[in-house]
Coordinates of C-alpha atoms in Angstrom, one line a residue:
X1 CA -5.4 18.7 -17.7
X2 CA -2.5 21.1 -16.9
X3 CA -1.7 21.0 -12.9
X4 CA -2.6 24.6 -11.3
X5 CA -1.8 24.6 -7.9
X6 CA -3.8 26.1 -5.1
X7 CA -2.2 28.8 -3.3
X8 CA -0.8 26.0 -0.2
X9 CA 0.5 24.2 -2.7
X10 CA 2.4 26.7 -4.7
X11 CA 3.8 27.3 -1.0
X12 CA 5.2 23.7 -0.5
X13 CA 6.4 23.9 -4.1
X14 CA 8.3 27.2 -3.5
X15 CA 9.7 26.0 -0.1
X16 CA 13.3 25.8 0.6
X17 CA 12.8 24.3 3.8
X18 CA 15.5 21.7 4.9
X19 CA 12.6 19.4 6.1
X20 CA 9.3 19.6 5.1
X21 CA 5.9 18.2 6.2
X22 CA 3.4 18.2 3.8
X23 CA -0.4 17.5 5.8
X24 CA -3.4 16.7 3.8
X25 CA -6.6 14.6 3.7
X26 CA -7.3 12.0 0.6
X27 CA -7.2 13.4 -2.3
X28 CA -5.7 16.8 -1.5
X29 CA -3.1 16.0 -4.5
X30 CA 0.1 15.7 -2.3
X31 CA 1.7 13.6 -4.3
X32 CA 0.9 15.7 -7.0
X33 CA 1.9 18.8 -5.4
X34 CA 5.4 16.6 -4.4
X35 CA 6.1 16.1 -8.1
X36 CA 5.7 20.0 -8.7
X37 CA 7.6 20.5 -5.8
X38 CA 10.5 18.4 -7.2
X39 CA 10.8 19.6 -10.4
X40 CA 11.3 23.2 -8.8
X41 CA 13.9 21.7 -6.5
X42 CA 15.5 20.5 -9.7
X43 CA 15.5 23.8 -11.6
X44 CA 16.8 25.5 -8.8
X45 CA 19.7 22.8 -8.8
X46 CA 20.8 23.4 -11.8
X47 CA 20.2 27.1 -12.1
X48 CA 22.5 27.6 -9.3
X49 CA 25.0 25.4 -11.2
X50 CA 24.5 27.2 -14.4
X51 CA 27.7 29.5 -14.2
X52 CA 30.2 26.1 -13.6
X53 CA 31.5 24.4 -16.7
X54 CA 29.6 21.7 -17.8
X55 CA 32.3 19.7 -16.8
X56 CA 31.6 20.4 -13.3
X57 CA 28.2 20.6 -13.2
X58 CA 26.7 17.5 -10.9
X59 CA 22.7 17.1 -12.2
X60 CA 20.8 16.9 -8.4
X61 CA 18.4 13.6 -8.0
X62 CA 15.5 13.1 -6.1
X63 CA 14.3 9.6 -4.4
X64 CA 11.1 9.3 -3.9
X65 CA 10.1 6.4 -1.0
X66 CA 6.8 4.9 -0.6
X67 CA 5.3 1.5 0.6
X68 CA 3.5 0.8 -2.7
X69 CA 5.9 1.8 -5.9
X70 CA 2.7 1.5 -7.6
X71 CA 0.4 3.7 -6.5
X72 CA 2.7 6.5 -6.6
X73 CA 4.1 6.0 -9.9
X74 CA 0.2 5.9 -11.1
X75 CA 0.4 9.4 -10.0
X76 CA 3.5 10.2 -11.1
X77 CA 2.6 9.2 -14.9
X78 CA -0.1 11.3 -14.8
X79 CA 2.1 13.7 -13.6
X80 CA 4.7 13.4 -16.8
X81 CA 4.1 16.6 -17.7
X82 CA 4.5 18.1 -14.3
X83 CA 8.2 16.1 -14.2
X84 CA 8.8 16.9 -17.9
X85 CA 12.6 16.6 -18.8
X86 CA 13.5 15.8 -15.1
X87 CA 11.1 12.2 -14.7
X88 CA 14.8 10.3 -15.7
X89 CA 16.3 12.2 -12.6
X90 CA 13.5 10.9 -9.6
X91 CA 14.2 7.6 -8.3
X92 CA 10.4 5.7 -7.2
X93 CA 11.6 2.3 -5.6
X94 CA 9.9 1.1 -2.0
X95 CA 11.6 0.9 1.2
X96 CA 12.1 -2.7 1.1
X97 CA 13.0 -2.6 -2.8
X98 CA 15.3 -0.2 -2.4
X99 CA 16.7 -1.8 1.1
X100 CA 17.4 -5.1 -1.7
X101 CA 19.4 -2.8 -3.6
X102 CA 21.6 -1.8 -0.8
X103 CA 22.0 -5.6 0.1
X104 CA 22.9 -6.8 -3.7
X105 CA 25.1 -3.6 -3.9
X106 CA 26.9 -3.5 -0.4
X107 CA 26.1 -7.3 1.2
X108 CA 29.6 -7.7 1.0
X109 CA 30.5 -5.1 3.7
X110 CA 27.9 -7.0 6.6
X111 CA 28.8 -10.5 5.8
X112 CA 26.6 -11.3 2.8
X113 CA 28.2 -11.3 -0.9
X114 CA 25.8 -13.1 -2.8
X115 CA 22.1 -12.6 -1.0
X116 CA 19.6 -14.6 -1.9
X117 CA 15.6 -13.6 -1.7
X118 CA 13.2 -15.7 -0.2
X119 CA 9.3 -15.4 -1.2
X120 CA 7.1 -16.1 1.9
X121 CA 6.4 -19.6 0.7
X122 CA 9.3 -20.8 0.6
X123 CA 10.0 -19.9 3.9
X124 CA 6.5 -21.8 5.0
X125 CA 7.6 -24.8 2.8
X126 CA 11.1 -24.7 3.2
X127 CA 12.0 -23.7 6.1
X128 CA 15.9 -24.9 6.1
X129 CA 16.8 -22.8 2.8
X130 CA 15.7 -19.5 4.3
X131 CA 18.1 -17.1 3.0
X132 CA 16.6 -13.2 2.8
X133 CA 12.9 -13.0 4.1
X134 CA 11.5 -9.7 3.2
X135 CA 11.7 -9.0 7.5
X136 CA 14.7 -8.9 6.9
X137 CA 15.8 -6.3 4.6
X138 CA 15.3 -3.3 6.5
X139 CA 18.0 -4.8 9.5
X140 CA 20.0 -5.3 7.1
X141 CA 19.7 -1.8 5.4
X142 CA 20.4 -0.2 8.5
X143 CA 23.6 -2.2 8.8
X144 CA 24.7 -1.4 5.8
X145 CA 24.3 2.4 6.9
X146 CA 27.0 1.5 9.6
X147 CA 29.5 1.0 7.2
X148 CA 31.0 4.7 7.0
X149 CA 32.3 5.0 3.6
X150 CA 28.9 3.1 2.0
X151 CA 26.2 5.5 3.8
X152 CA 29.0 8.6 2.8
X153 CA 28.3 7.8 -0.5
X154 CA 25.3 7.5 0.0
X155 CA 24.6 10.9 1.5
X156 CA 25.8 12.4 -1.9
X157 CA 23.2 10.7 -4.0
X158 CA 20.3 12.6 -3.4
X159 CA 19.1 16.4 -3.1
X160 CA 15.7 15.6 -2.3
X161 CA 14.0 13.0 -0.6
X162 CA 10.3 12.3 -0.6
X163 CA 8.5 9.7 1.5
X164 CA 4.8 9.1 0.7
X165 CA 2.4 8.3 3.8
X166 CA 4.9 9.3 6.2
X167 CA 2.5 8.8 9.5
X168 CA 3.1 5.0 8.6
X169 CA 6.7 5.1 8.9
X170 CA 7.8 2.9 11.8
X171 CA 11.1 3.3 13.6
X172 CA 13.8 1.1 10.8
X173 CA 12.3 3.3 7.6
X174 CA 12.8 6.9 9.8
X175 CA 16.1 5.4 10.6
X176 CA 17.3 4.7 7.0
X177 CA 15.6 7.3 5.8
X178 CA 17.6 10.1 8.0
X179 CA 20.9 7.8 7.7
X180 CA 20.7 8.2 3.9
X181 CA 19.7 11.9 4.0
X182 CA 22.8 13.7 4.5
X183 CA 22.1 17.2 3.0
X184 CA 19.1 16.5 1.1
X185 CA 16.2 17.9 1.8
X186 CA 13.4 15.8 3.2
X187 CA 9.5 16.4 1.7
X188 CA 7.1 14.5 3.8
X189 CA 3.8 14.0 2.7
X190 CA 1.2 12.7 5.5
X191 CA -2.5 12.5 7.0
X192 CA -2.9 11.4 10.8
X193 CA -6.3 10.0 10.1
X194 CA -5.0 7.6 7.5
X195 CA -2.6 6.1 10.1
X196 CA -4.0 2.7 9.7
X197 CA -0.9 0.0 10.2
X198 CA -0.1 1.7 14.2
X199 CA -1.6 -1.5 15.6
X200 CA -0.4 -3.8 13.3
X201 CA 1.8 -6.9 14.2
X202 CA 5.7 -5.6 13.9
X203 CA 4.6 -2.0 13.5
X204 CA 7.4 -0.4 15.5
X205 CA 6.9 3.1 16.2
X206 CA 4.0 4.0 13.7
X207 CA 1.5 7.2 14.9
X208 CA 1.3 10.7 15.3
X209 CA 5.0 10.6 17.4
X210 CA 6.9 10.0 13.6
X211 CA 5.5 13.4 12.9
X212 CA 6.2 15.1 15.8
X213 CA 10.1 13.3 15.2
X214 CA 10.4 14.8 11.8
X215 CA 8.9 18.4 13.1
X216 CA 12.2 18.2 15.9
X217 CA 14.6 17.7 13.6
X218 CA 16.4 21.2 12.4
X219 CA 14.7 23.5 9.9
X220 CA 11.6 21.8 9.7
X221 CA 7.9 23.2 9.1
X222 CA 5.3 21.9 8.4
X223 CA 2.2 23.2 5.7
X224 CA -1.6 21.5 5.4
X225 CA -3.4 21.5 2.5
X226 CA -7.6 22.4 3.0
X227 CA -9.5 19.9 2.2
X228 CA -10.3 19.6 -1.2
X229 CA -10.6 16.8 -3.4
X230 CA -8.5 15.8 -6.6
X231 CA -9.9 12.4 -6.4
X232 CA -13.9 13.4 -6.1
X233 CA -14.0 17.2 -7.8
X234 CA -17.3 17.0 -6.4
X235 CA -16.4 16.4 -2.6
X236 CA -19.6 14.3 -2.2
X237 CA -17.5 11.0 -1.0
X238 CA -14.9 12.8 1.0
X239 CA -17.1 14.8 3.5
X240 CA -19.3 11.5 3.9
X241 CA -15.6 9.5 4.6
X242 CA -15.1 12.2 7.3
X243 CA -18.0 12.2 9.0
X244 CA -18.0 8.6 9.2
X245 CA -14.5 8.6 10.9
X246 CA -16.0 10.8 13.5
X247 CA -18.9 8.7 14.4
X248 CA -21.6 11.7 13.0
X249 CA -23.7 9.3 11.1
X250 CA -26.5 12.1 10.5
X251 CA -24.4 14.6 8.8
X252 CA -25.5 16.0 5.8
X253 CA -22.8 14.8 3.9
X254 CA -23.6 11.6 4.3
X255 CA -27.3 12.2 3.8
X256 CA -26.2 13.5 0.7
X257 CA -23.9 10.9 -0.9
X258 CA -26.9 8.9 -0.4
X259 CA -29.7 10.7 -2.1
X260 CA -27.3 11.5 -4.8
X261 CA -26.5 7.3 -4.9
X262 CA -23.0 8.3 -4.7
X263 CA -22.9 6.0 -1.7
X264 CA -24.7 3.4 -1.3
X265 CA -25.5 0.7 1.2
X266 CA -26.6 -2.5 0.8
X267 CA -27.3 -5.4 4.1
X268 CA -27.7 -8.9 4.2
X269 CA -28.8 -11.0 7.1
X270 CA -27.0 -14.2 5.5
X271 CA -23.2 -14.1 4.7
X272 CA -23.6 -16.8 2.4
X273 CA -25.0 -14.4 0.5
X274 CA -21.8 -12.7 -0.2
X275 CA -21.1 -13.6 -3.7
X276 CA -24.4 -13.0 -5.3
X277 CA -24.1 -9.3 -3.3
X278 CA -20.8 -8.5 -4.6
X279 CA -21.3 -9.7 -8.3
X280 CA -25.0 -8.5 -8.7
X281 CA -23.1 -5.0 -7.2
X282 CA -20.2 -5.4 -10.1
X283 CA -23.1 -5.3 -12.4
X284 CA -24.8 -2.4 -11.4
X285 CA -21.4 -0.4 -11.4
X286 CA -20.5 -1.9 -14.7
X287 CA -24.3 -1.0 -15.7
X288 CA -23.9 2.6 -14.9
X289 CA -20.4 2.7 -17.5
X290 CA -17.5 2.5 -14.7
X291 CA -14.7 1.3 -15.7
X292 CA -12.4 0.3 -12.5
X293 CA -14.1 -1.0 -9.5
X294 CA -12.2 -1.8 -6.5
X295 CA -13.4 -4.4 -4.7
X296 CA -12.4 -4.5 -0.3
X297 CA -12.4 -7.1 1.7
X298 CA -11.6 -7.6 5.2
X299 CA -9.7 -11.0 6.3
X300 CA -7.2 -12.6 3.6
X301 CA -9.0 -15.7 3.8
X302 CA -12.5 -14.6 2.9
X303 CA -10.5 -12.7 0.1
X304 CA -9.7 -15.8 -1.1
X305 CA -12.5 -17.3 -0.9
X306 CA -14.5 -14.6 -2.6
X307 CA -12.0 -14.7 -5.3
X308 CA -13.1 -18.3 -6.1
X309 CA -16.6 -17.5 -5.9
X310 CA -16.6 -14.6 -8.3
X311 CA -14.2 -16.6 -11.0
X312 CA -16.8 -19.4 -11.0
X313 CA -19.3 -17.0 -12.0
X314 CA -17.1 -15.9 -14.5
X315 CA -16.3 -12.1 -13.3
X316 CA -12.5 -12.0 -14.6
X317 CA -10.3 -10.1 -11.7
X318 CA -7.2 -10.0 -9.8
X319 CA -6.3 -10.6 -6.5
X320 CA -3.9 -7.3 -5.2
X321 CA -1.5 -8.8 -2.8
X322 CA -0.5 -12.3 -3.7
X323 CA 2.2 -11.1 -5.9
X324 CA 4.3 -14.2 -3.8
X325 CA 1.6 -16.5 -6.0
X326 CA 2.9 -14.5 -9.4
X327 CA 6.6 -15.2 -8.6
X328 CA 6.2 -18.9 -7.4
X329 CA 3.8 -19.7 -11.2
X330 CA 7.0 -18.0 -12.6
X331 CA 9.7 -19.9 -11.3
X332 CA 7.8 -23.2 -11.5
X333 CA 7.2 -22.4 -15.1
X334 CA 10.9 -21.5 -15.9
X335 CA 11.7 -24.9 -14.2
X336 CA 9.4 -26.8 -16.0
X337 CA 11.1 -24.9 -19.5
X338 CA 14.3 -26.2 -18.1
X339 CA 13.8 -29.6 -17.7
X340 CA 12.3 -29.8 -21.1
X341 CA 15.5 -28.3 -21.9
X342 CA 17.5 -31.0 -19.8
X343 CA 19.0 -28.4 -17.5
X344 CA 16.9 -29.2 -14.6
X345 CA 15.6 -32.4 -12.4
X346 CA 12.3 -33.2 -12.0
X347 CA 13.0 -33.1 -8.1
X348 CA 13.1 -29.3 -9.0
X349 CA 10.0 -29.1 -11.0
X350 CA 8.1 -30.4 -8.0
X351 CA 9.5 -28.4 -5.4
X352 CA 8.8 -25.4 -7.3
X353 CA 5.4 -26.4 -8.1
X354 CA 5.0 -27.4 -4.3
X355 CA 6.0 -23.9 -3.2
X356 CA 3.9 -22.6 -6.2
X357 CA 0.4 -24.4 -4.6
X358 CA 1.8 -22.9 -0.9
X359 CA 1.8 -19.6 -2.2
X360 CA -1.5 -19.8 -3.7
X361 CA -3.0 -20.7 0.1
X362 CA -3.3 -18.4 2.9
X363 CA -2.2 -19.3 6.4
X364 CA 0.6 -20.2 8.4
X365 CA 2.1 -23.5 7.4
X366 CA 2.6 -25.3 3.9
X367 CA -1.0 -27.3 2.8
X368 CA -0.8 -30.8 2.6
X369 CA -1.1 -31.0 -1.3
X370 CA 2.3 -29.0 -1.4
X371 CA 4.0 -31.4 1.5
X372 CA 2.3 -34.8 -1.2
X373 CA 3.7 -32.6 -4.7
X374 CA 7.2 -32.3 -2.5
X375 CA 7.2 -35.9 -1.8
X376 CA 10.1 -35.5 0.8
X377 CA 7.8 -37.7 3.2
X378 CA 4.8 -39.6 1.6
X379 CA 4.9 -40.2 -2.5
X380 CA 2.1 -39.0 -4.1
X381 CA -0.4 -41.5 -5.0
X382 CA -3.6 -42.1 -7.1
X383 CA -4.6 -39.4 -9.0
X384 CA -2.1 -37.0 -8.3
X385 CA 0.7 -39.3 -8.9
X386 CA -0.6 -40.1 -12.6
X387 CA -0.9 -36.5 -13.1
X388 CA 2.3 -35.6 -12.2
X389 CA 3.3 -38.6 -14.5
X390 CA 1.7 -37.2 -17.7
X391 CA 3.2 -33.8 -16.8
X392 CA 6.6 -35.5 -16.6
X393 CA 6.0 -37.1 -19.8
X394 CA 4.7 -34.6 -21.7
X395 CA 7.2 -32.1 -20.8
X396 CA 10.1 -34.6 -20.8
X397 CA 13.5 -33.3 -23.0
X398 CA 12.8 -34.4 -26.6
X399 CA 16.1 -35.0 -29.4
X400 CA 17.5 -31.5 -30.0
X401 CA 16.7 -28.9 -30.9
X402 CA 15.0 -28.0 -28.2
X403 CA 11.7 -25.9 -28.9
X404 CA 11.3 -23.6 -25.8
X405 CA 8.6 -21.8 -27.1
X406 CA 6.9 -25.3 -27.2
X407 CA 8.0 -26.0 -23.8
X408 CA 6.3 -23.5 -22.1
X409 CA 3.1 -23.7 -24.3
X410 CA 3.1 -27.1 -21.7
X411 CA 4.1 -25.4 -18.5
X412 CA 1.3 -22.9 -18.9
X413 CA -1.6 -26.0 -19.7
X414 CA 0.3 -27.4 -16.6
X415 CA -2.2 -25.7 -13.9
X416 CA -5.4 -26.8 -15.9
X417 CA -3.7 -30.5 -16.5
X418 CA -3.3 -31.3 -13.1
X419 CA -6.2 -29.7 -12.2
X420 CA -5.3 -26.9 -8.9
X421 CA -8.1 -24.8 -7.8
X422 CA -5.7 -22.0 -6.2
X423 CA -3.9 -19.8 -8.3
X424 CA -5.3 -19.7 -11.5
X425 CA -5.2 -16.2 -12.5
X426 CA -1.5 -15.8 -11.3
X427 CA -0.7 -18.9 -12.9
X428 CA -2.2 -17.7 -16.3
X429 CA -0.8 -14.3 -15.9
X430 CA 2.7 -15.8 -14.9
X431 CA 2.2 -17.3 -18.9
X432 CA 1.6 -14.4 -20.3
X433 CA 4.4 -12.5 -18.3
X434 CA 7.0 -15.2 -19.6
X435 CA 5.7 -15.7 -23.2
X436 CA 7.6 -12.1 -23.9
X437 CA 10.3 -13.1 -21.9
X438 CA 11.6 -15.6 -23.7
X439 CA 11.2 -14.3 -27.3
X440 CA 13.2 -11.5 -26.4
X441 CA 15.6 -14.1 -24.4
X442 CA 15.6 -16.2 -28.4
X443 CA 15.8 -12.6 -30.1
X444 CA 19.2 -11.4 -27.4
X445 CA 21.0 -14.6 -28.0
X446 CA 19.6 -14.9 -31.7
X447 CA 21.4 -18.8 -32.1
X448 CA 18.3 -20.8 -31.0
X449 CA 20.8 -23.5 -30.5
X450 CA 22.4 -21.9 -27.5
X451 CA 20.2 -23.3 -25.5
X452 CA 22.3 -22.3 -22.7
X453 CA 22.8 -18.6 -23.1
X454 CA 18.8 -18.2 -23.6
X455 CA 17.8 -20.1 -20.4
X456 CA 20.4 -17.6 -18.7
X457 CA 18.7 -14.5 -20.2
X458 CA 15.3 -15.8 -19.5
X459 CA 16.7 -16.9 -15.9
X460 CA 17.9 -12.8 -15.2
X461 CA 14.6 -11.4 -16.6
X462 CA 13.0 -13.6 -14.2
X463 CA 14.6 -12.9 -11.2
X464 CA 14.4 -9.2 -11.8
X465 CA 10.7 -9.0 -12.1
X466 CA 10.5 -11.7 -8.9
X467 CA 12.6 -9.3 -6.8
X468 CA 10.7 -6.4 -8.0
X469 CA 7.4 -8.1 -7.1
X470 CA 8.4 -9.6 -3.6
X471 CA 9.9 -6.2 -2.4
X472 CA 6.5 -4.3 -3.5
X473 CA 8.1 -2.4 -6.5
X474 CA 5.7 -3.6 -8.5
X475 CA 2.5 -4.8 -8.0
X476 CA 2.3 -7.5 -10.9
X477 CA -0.8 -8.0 -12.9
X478 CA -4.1 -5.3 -13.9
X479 CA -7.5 -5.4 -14.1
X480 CA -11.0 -3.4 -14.1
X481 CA -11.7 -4.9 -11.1
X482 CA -9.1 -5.8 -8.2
X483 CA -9.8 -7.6 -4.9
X484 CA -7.4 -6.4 -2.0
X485 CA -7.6 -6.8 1.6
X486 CA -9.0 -2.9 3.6
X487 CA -5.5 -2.5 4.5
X488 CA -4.1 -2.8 0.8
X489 CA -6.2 -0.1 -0.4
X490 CA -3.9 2.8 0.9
X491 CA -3.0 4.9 -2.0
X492 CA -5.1 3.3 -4.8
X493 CA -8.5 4.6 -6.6
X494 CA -11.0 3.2 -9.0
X495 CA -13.9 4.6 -11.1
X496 CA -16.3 2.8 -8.1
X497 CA -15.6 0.3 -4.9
X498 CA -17.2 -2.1 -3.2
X499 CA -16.8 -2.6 0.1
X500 CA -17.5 -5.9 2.1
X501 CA -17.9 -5.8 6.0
X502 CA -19.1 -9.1 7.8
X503 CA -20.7 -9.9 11.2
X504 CA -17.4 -11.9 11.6
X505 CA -14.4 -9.2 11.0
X506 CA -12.5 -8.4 13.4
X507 CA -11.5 -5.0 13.9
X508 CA -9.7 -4.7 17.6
X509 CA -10.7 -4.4 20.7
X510 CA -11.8 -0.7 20.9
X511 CA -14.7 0.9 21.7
X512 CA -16.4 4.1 20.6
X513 CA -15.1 6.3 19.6
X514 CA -13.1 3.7 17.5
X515 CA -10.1 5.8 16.4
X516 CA -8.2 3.1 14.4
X517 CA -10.8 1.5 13.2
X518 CA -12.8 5.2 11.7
X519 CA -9.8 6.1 10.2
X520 CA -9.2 2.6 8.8
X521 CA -13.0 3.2 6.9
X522 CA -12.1 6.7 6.3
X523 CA -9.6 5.4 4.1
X524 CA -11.3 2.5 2.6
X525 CA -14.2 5.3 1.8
X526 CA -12.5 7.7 0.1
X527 CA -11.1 5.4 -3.0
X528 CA -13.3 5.7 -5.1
X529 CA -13.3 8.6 -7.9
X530 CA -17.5 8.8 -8.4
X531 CA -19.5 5.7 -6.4
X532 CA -19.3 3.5 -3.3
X533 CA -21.0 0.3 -2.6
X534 CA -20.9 -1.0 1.2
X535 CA -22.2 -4.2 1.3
X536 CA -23.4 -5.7 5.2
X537 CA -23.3 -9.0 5.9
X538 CA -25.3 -10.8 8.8
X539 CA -25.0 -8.4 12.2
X540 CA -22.4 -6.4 11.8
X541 CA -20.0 -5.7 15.0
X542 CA -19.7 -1.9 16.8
X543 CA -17.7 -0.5 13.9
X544 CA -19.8 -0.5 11.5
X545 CA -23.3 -0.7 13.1
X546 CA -24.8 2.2 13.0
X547 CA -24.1 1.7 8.7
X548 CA -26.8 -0.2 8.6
X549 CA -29.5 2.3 9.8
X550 CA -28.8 3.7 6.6
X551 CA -29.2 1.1 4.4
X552 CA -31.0 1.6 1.7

């Protein structure tokens, strides 16, 4: 479909405005409009370059910032055409991916030449070898910016900068993002009522004071889209979203969503009735020919859980934010490749494998199966300990040549051979990532013998896409159906969602009229392109209470 632009966006596509606020609802197509808005930046660039030898002529870039890589390039794909020739020439990294790159490029300069990335689990299982935590890449960012000849190169990079959900911003991102500025013009694309993370642990500085900071700063103005919806042509979902996030639970638009079984809600007095709610819900979306169904879910752990529940009844899926799992069956996988290959220790297999079953469990501290696969205090015994065994033996280095392809055929059986409940999908997927990875490692090197040089390819692909994953640039693995967390659904849509509320979530402290936690369902309502499913479980708490006098 060919992008024709409203009247207020043709205006934020036609601005020249030093800074730029860009306000609209879900679904108003600011990101969209952004692209547009970029590509006329762009022309404008080089038009007023036109008259200078080509020799001359610097080709403007634009960098556009967001907290999930993903969901913007989703909408920047679709947007291809709207880019056309100048795609190659916009930058889409996250803050934290693109605070890495500062580090690898300029670590030097603060004191750190050769950083080193450590995924969460790691940190929880090995606490001592904590190098780079992903806390601690925007300090180091911002140090970097102190370094006057690195942020005045810098400041010549870029002649636009967007920043997606800019209301989310906490102090360190406004920080880096107006030390790294220079003369660039700054598009900022936000909605207050999908200011969700303001009372999250570490949020420093998030609300409706970053937009009042980037409407001081010189030259700025600000534009709002009406509502509309890009998202739901129809509107139906988005009106019944805002009326729920101001507490009018007998507006017609929600009366309507629900005759017209756009929304739909579903109770249950027994949350051990989850499972059967959410797949027997799956079924009916998948009845009615959707596609992509999102399915939200409140605590990590119950994520988890639910996760379990709906691969044992064989609904396949993905879990969106344990992309720590991803990396951890990668590098256990490579190790295992290795020391079929005789360039690594079985020590190393099993701390990567320990990490690998930390990563695939929520909480706070390393599970005891990872502390027994470790072995630094107690030895595995019993059944474990002959599994490991037949793992060791089976992948053991054989007379050369080595067959790596062989090799990690055996390190992706390794999950079902010693038989781990967590992980499986990330562990399987991790296979399928790496499979590619080393043919085109054999096909680079082409001497199969050089065993060496293709365990050093393989090693560099797999460290780029582990960076990529751990600093959010990339979200790791697809499917029809996803499982994320209320707070991971920023930014992402499906054909249909489910959503899961329980009488035990916890959603704050606050009382009506609930501001944080309306504008956290306003979100979570308006991802889905045609239908919604909320599914209550047992009594549900203040929130969400008054949902279930609607119920069909």
């Amino acid at each position: 479909m060919t992008y024709q632009p409203t009247p207020d966006q043709q205006d934020v596509i036609d601005a020249h405005d030093p800074v730029l606020l860009v306000r609209g609802g879900a679904g108003t197509g600011k990101t969209t409009t952004a692209a547009a808005a970029v590509r006329a930046h762009l022309q404008r660039h080089d038009s007023a370059q036109a008259h200078l030898p080509r020799g001359q002529r610097q080709p403007a870039r634009a960098l556009f910032l967001s907290f999930s890589r993903t969901a913007v390039a989703q909408i920047l794909e679709r947007s291809a055409d709207i880019l056309g020739p100048y795609r190659d020439r916009v930058q889409v990294t996250t803050y934290h991916a693109f605070a890495w790159r500062l580090l690898q490029q300029y670590g030097t300069a603060i004191g750190q030449p050769d950083p080193q990335l450590t995924s969460p689990a790691e940190a929880r299982l090995l606490p001592t070898t904590v190098t780079v935590q992903y806390s601690d890449l925007l300090p180091a960012a911002l140090d970097i910016c102190r370094v006057p000849a690195v942020v005045a190169h810098l400041r010549t990079r870029w002649s636009i900068i967007v920043c997606d959900e800019f209301q989310d911003t906490d102090q360190r991102q406004f920080d880096l993002l107006t030390a790294i500025r220079g003369g660039a013009r700054l598009l900022l694309l936000c909605d207050p009522n999908q200011c969700i993370y303001s009372s999250l642990p570490g949020a420093i500085g998030v609300g409706r004071e970053r937009l009042k900071a980037a409407l001081a700063l010189p030259g700025a103005k600000q534009i709002t889209l009406p509502e509309a919806s890009h998202r739901d042509a129809t509107g139906v979902l988005p009106a019944a979203a805002t009326a729920i996030r101001r507490r009018d639970f007998r507006h017609d638009a929600i009366t309507t969503a629900l005759s017209d079984r756009r929304l739909r809600i579903y109770t249950s007095p027994d949350l051990k009735d989850e499972p059967d709610q959410v797949a027997a819900a799956i079924d009916e979306l998948r009845a009615e020919g959707h596609t992509t169904i999102g399915v939200f879910s409140h605590h990590n752990d119950a994520t988890t859980q639910l996760s379990d529940e709906l691969r044992a009844r064989d609904i396949d899926h993905e879990i969106i934010g344990l992309s720590d799992c991803l990396t951890a069956s990668l590098k256990t996988q490579h190790a295992m490749i290795e020391f079929a290959a005789g360039t690594a220790t079985w020590e190393q297999v099993r701390r990567e494998l320990a990490v690998f079953v930390t990563s695939a469990v929520r909480g706070k501290h390393a599970p005891p199966l990872a502390q027994l696969i470790l072995g630094e205090r107690v030895q595995p015994t019993g059944l474990l300990a002959e599994k490991l065994t037949a793992l060791r033996e089976q992948l053991a280095p054989r007379a050369a040549p080595i067959d790596l392809a062989a090799a990690a055929i055996h390190a992706a059986d390794a999950h079902r051979m010693l038989s781990l409940s967590p992980g499986q999908r990330h562990w399987d997927h991790a296979a399928q990532l790496l499979a590619p990875m080393l043919t085109q490692s054999l096909r680079r090197v082409g001497d199969r013998r050089d065993t060496a040089s293709v365990l050093d390819h393989l090693q560099q692909a797999i460290t780029d896409r582990r960076t990529a994953l751990l600093t959010n640039e990339i979200d790791g693995i697809s499917a029809p159906i996803q499982l994320m967390g209320l707070y991971q659904t920023k930014g992402r849509e499906a054909d249909a969602t489910i959503v899961v509320l329980r009488q035990d979530d916890f959603f704050g402290y606050e009382s009506e009229p609930f501001e944080s936690g309306s504008r956290l369902l306003y979100v979570v309502l308006t991802r889905a392109r045609h239908t919604t499913i909320i599914l209550l479980l047992g009594s549900p708490p203040p929130l969400i209470a008054p949902l279930s006098a609607l119920a069909l």
